Amino acid sequence: MDADIAERFASASRLRQKRPASRIFLLPPADVMTITNQIKAILTAAVTCVAFVIVDWTARFPYTFPDLQNYRIGFESGWYVFSVINLDWLRFMLAEGLWVYGFDALWRWTGNIDTSFYIVSLFATFLIAYHIFVRTRSYIATLFIFNPAFVNLVIEQLRSGLAAAIFFTATRIKRPLIQAPLFVAALSIHTSFLLFVSIYYIYRLAEWSKIKRWLDKRFLLAMAITFALAFVVSYFRDFALSSLGDGRAFVQDDQTSGVLLGIGWALFLVTFYLVRSDEEAGFDLYFFALNVFMFAASIFMGTYGSRFVAIGVPALAVMSRYVRPNRRILFYTHYFLFSGLYFWIWAGTGGTA
């Protein structure tokens, strides 16, 4: 009897030892972290996001950030809250009710709408900086958030920034009972994330069916398929929004995307192709490529598409993980030269580039 009990304890001990840390920290196997690395990731993200948000972007770059004014008017007038009252759960989600009620509660708690804007930006930036560091273990890659497109995403386009932060967090989680509610939260903050969540599951299906492994060995073909998918999605996007009752369908933005800017973002795919390692690229490559190509589609259709590449910036940062170590400095140099030039143009055009 004693020998049997001892054997059971030994078996239980072996099972605990084999249990991957990813089950504890909700990370995929490639991202297993020790307690020390977990603390390091939190501190890195905290320092990075504080450095990011203490910059007075609206003062340094003479752009009026009109979305913030729209938020101010919508919440202070009570219109946003009124628009989601008495909706069933599906319409509530499609009307981005989680964002409306959540931000309204935050604003009433702080008593200052500008402070509430700041808190949302801080939270979104922290989650994304944390995500980048966890996936790359690189302090340099975490600095990818210092880019005008990303600034616009988390400072002005608050819904998109917050939804992106939740979305990227969810992609690290492999437990469906936790991942699915986060995806639902993201698309209830910004309905466009229904597209990105769908793309994620298409990717997982391709991964499960071994199609992804086949495409990873045929980079140019994979990019061509992603390019075609991006144009199809961009073309039918307005019809999809209209069918969901989204008022943004068929609305043309005052701004249009610049061709040169689109080329600048697309060149990162060329650089990655030249310096990539033999390791199979993950979801981030396909996600970034899709967003770049949707940006290209927006140029073709005469609409504003910088928001797509802004959402793709964290994925671009994580792509550095799949670059050969001895070539990584080239990838970083390309990005920071591009961002520096982008900031210079952005400042000169009043933040409209």
Short mmCIF file of C-alpha atoms in Angstrom, two decimals, residues 12-299:
data_model
loop_
_atom_site.label_atom_id
_atom_site.label_comp_id
_atom_site.label_asym_id
_atom_site.label_seq_id
_atom_site.Cartn_x
_atom_site.Cartn_y
_atom_site.Cartn_z
CA ALA A 12 1.67 13.63 -9.71
CA SER A 13 5.02 15.31 -9.22
CA ARG A 14 6.12 14.37 -12.74
CA LEU A 15 2.89 15.77 -14.19
CA ARG A 16 3.40 19.07 -12.37
CA GLN A 17 6.93 19.29 -13.67
CA LYS A 18 5.76 18.64 -17.24
CA ARG A 19 3.02 21.23 -17.05
CA PRO A 20 4.14 24.08 -19.33
CA ALA A 21 4.42 27.53 -17.86
CA SER A 22 2.39 28.72 -20.83
CA ARG A 23 -0.68 27.19 -19.12
CA ILE A 24 0.00 29.42 -16.12
CA PHE A 25 0.79 32.62 -17.99
CA LEU A 26 -1.65 31.97 -20.85
CA LEU A 27 1.10 32.07 -23.46
CA PRO A 28 1.86 29.70 -26.34
CA PRO A 29 4.80 27.31 -25.81
CA ALA A 30 7.25 29.56 -27.69
CA ASP A 31 6.54 32.30 -25.18
CA VAL A 32 7.00 30.39 -21.91
CA MET A 33 8.15 32.83 -19.26
CA THR A 34 9.65 32.55 -15.82
CA ILE A 35 8.45 34.73 -12.96
CA THR A 36 11.55 36.91 -13.45
CA ASN A 37 10.85 37.40 -17.14
CA GLN A 38 7.21 38.12 -16.37
CA ILE A 39 8.23 40.91 -14.01
CA LYS A 40 10.75 42.16 -16.56
CA ALA A 41 8.01 42.27 -19.22
CA ILE A 42 5.67 44.24 -16.95
CA LEU A 43 8.37 46.75 -15.99
CA THR A 44 9.50 47.17 -19.61
CA ALA A 45 5.95 47.76 -20.78
CA ALA A 46 5.30 50.19 -17.92
CA VAL A 47 8.42 52.26 -18.58
CA THR A 48 7.83 52.26 -22.34
CA CYS A 49 4.18 53.30 -22.12
CA VAL A 50 4.90 56.03 -19.54
CA ALA A 51 7.63 57.42 -21.83
CA PHE A 52 5.12 57.28 -24.67
CA VAL A 53 2.15 58.95 -23.01
CA ILE A 54 4.02 61.72 -21.17
CA VAL A 55 4.83 63.21 -24.56
CA ASP A 56 2.21 65.86 -25.24
CA TRP A 57 1.56 64.63 -28.77
CA THR A 58 -1.28 67.05 -29.45
CA ALA A 59 0.94 70.01 -28.59
CA ARG A 60 4.13 68.80 -30.26
CA PHE A 61 2.36 67.96 -33.50
CA PRO A 62 -0.17 70.57 -34.63
CA TYR A 63 -2.99 68.21 -35.47
CA THR A 64 -6.43 68.84 -34.02
CA PHE A 65 -7.19 65.14 -33.34
CA PRO A 66 -10.85 65.51 -34.42
CA ASP A 67 -11.91 62.09 -33.11
CA LEU A 68 -11.29 63.27 -29.55
CA GLN A 69 -13.62 66.20 -30.13
CA ASN A 70 -16.22 63.84 -31.57
CA TYR A 71 -15.93 61.65 -28.47
CA ARG A 72 -16.22 64.70 -26.24
CA ILE A 73 -19.41 65.89 -27.94
CA GLY A 74 -20.94 62.41 -28.09
CA PHE A 75 -20.42 61.59 -24.42
CA GLU A 76 -21.06 65.02 -22.93
CA SER A 77 -24.33 65.31 -24.85
CA GLY A 78 -25.39 61.82 -23.78
CA TRP A 79 -26.00 60.84 -27.39
CA TYR A 80 -23.68 57.81 -27.36
CA VAL A 81 -25.35 56.31 -24.29
CA PHE A 82 -28.84 57.06 -25.63
CA SER A 83 -28.01 55.25 -28.89
CA VAL A 84 -27.34 51.91 -27.16
CA ILE A 85 -30.23 51.88 -24.68
CA ASN A 86 -32.67 48.94 -24.86
CA LEU A 87 -30.78 47.02 -27.53
CA ASP A 88 -30.70 43.24 -27.66
CA TRP A 89 -27.27 41.68 -27.01
CA LEU A 90 -26.34 41.35 -30.70
CA ARG A 91 -27.23 44.91 -31.62
CA PHE A 92 -25.61 46.11 -28.40
CA MET A 93 -22.37 44.43 -29.45
CA LEU A 94 -22.55 45.73 -33.04
CA ALA A 95 -23.34 49.22 -31.73
CA GLU A 96 -20.08 49.03 -29.73
CA GLY A 97 -22.04 49.20 -26.50
CA LEU A 98 -19.17 47.91 -24.39
CA TRP A 99 -17.10 50.93 -25.42
CA VAL A 100 -19.98 53.34 -24.82
CA TYR A 101 -20.94 52.12 -21.35
CA GLY A 102 -17.35 51.43 -20.34
CA PHE A 103 -16.01 54.84 -21.27
CA ASP A 104 -19.09 56.61 -19.91
CA ALA A 105 -18.53 54.90 -16.54
CA LEU A 106 -14.83 55.81 -16.61
CA TRP A 107 -15.59 59.43 -17.44
CA ARG A 108 -18.14 59.75 -14.66
CA TRP A 109 -15.72 58.13 -12.21
CA THR A 110 -12.83 60.47 -13.06
CA GLY A 111 -15.03 63.53 -13.53
CA ASN A 112 -12.80 64.69 -16.37
CA ILE A 113 -13.14 63.47 -19.94
CA ASP A 114 -9.54 64.39 -20.88
CA THR A 115 -8.26 62.33 -17.95
CA SER A 116 -10.39 59.46 -19.21
CA PHE A 117 -8.86 59.79 -22.69
CA TYR A 118 -5.43 59.63 -21.06
CA ILE A 119 -6.27 56.50 -19.05
CA VAL A 120 -7.55 54.63 -22.12
CA SER A 121 -4.42 55.59 -24.09
CA LEU A 122 -2.19 54.51 -21.20
CA PHE A 123 -3.93 51.17 -20.80
CA ALA A 124 -3.89 50.36 -24.53
CA THR A 125 -0.23 51.34 -24.87
CA PHE A 126 0.76 49.22 -21.86
CA LEU A 127 -1.00 46.11 -23.17
CA ILE A 128 0.56 46.46 -26.62
CA ALA A 129 4.07 47.20 -25.29
CA TYR A 130 3.73 44.18 -22.99
CA HIS A 131 2.58 42.02 -25.91
CA ILE A 132 5.55 43.04 -28.04
CA PHE A 133 8.09 42.36 -25.29
CA VAL A 134 6.56 39.01 -24.37
CA ARG A 135 6.65 37.86 -28.00
CA THR A 136 10.13 39.19 -28.82
CA ARG A 137 12.00 39.56 -25.50
CA SER A 138 13.50 42.64 -27.14
CA TYR A 139 13.67 46.13 -25.64
CA ILE A 140 14.33 47.55 -29.11
CA ALA A 141 11.25 45.93 -30.65
CA THR A 142 9.13 47.45 -27.87
CA LEU A 143 10.17 50.90 -29.13
CA PHE A 144 8.33 50.23 -32.41
CA ILE A 145 5.33 51.96 -30.84
CA PHE A 146 7.09 55.30 -31.40
CA ASN A 147 5.62 55.85 -34.83
CA PRO A 148 3.11 58.49 -36.02
CA ALA A 149 0.62 55.87 -37.16
CA PHE A 150 0.65 54.22 -33.74
CA VAL A 151 0.48 57.60 -31.99
CA ASN A 152 -2.68 58.36 -33.92
CA LEU A 153 -4.07 54.93 -33.10
CA VAL A 154 -3.82 55.13 -29.30
CA ILE A 155 -4.07 58.89 -28.76
CA GLU A 156 -6.90 59.79 -31.14
CA GLN A 157 -8.56 56.60 -32.38
CA LEU A 158 -9.18 55.39 -28.86
CA ARG A 159 -11.64 52.65 -29.76
CA SER A 160 -9.31 51.13 -32.36
CA GLY A 161 -6.32 51.38 -30.02
CA LEU A 162 -8.09 49.74 -27.10
CA ALA A 163 -9.65 47.05 -29.29
CA ALA A 164 -6.24 46.32 -30.85
CA ALA A 165 -4.67 45.94 -27.41
CA ILE A 166 -7.33 43.44 -26.33
CA PHE A 167 -7.13 41.62 -29.67
CA PHE A 168 -3.35 41.10 -29.50
CA THR A 169 -3.66 39.98 -25.88
CA ALA A 170 -6.26 37.41 -26.94
CA THR A 171 -4.02 36.00 -29.69
CA ARG A 172 -1.52 34.89 -27.02
CA ILE A 173 -4.16 32.97 -25.10
CA LYS A 174 -4.85 29.39 -26.07
CA ARG A 175 -7.76 28.71 -23.72
CA PRO A 176 -10.96 29.24 -25.76
CA LEU A 177 -13.02 30.07 -22.67
CA ILE A 178 -10.75 33.08 -22.06
CA GLN A 179 -9.76 33.94 -25.61
CA ALA A 180 -13.29 34.05 -27.09
CA PRO A 181 -14.70 36.60 -24.58
CA LEU A 182 -11.70 38.85 -25.22
CA PHE A 183 -12.33 38.69 -28.97
CA VAL A 184 -15.99 39.54 -28.33
CA ALA A 185 -14.91 42.45 -26.14
CA ALA A 186 -12.62 43.75 -28.89
CA LEU A 187 -15.33 43.74 -31.54
CA SER A 188 -17.84 45.24 -29.08
CA ILE A 189 -15.42 48.14 -28.72
CA HIS A 190 -14.82 48.45 -32.47
CA THR A 191 -16.86 46.34 -34.91
CA SER A 192 -14.07 46.31 -37.50
CA PHE A 193 -12.35 43.73 -35.31
CA LEU A 194 -14.93 41.22 -36.46
CA LEU A 195 -12.77 41.14 -39.60
CA PHE A 196 -9.52 40.69 -37.70
CA VAL A 197 -10.96 37.98 -35.44
CA SER A 198 -12.20 36.17 -38.56
CA ILE A 199 -8.74 36.44 -40.12
CA TYR A 200 -7.22 34.99 -36.95
CA TYR A 201 -9.47 31.94 -37.11
CA ILE A 202 -8.79 31.51 -40.83
CA TYR A 203 -5.08 31.53 -39.96
CA ARG A 204 -5.60 28.92 -37.24
CA LEU A 205 -7.55 26.77 -39.70
CA ALA A 206 -4.70 27.06 -42.22
CA GLU A 207 -2.28 26.14 -39.45
CA TRP A 208 -4.33 23.13 -38.42
CA SER A 209 -4.69 21.89 -42.01
CA LYS A 210 -0.94 22.26 -42.69
CA ILE A 211 -1.67 24.80 -45.46
CA LYS A 212 0.30 27.43 -43.55
CA ARG A 213 3.41 25.27 -43.42
CA TRP A 214 3.16 24.80 -47.19
CA LEU A 215 2.74 28.56 -47.72
CA ASP A 216 5.64 29.40 -45.39
CA LYS A 217 7.94 27.69 -47.88
CA ARG A 218 6.48 29.77 -50.71
CA PHE A 219 6.72 33.32 -49.37
CA LEU A 220 5.85 35.14 -52.59
CA LEU A 221 2.80 32.96 -53.23
CA ALA A 222 1.66 33.49 -49.62
CA MET A 223 1.94 37.25 -50.06
CA ALA A 224 0.07 37.11 -53.38
CA ILE A 225 -2.82 35.22 -51.73
CA THR A 226 -2.85 37.70 -48.83
CA PHE A 227 -2.83 40.58 -51.34
CA ALA A 228 -5.86 39.15 -53.17
CA LEU A 229 -7.69 38.54 -49.88
CA ALA A 230 -7.01 42.14 -48.78
CA PHE A 231 -8.54 43.59 -51.93
CA VAL A 232 -11.59 41.34 -51.72
CA VAL A 233 -12.11 42.27 -48.06
CA SER A 234 -11.65 45.99 -48.79
CA TYR A 235 -14.10 45.88 -51.68
CA PHE A 236 -16.86 44.13 -49.75
CA ARG A 237 -16.18 45.89 -46.45
CA ASP A 238 -18.83 48.58 -46.96
CA PHE A 239 -21.46 46.02 -47.91
CA ALA A 240 -20.65 44.04 -44.78
CA LEU A 241 -20.89 47.14 -42.59
CA SER A 242 -24.19 48.06 -44.20
CA SER A 243 -25.64 44.59 -43.56
CA LEU A 244 -24.66 44.95 -39.90
CA GLY A 245 -26.34 48.33 -39.69
CA ASP A 246 -23.06 50.19 -39.28
CA GLY A 247 -23.44 53.85 -40.21
CA ARG A 248 -19.86 54.05 -41.44
CA ALA A 249 -20.67 52.05 -44.57
CA PHE A 250 -20.09 53.93 -47.82
CA VAL A 251 -18.68 56.91 -45.91
CA GLN A 252 -15.67 58.52 -47.55
CA ASP A 253 -13.08 60.02 -45.24
CA ASP A 254 -11.82 63.52 -45.91
CA GLN A 255 -8.26 62.21 -45.85
CA THR A 256 -6.83 59.79 -48.39
CA SER A 257 -3.85 57.52 -48.04
CA GLY A 258 -0.61 58.57 -49.72
CA VAL A 259 1.00 56.31 -52.31
CA LEU A 260 4.51 56.97 -51.02
CA LEU A 261 3.45 56.13 -47.48
CA GLY A 262 1.93 52.89 -48.73
CA ILE A 263 5.16 51.99 -50.51
CA GLY A 264 7.10 52.81 -47.35
CA TRP A 265 5.07 50.32 -45.31
CA ALA A 266 5.15 47.66 -48.04
CA LEU A 267 8.96 47.80 -48.16
CA PHE A 268 9.06 46.15 -44.73
CA LEU A 269 7.75 42.98 -46.35
CA VAL A 270 10.64 43.15 -48.83
CA THR A 271 13.17 43.68 -46.04
CA PHE A 272 11.67 40.83 -44.04
CA TYR A 273 11.87 38.53 -47.06
CA LEU A 274 15.58 39.30 -47.41
CA VAL A 275 16.57 38.91 -43.76
CA ARG A 276 14.10 36.33 -42.43
CA SER A 277 15.32 33.23 -40.64
CA ASP A 278 14.47 29.62 -41.48
CA GLU A 279 11.94 29.58 -38.63
CA GLU A 280 8.33 29.50 -39.81
CA ALA A 281 6.75 32.92 -39.41
CA GLY A 282 3.70 33.18 -37.20
CA PHE A 283 0.37 34.98 -37.37
CA ASP A 284 2.08 38.37 -37.16
CA LEU A 285 3.56 38.21 -40.68
CA TYR A 286 0.22 37.45 -42.31
CA PHE A 287 -1.61 39.97 -40.14
CA PHE A 288 0.83 42.76 -40.99
CA ALA A 289 0.82 41.86 -44.69
CA LEU A 290 -2.99 41.86 -44.76
CA ASN A 291 -3.11 45.31 -43.17
CA VAL A 292 -0.48 46.71 -45.55
CA PHE A 293 -2.38 45.35 -48.54
CA MET A 294 -5.69 46.72 -47.23
CA PHE A 295 -3.88 50.05 -46.95
CA ALA A 296 -2.90 49.64 -50.61
CA ALA A 297 -6.50 48.85 -51.47
CA SER A 298 -7.66 52.02 -49.71
CA ILE A 299 -5.24 54.03 -51.86
#
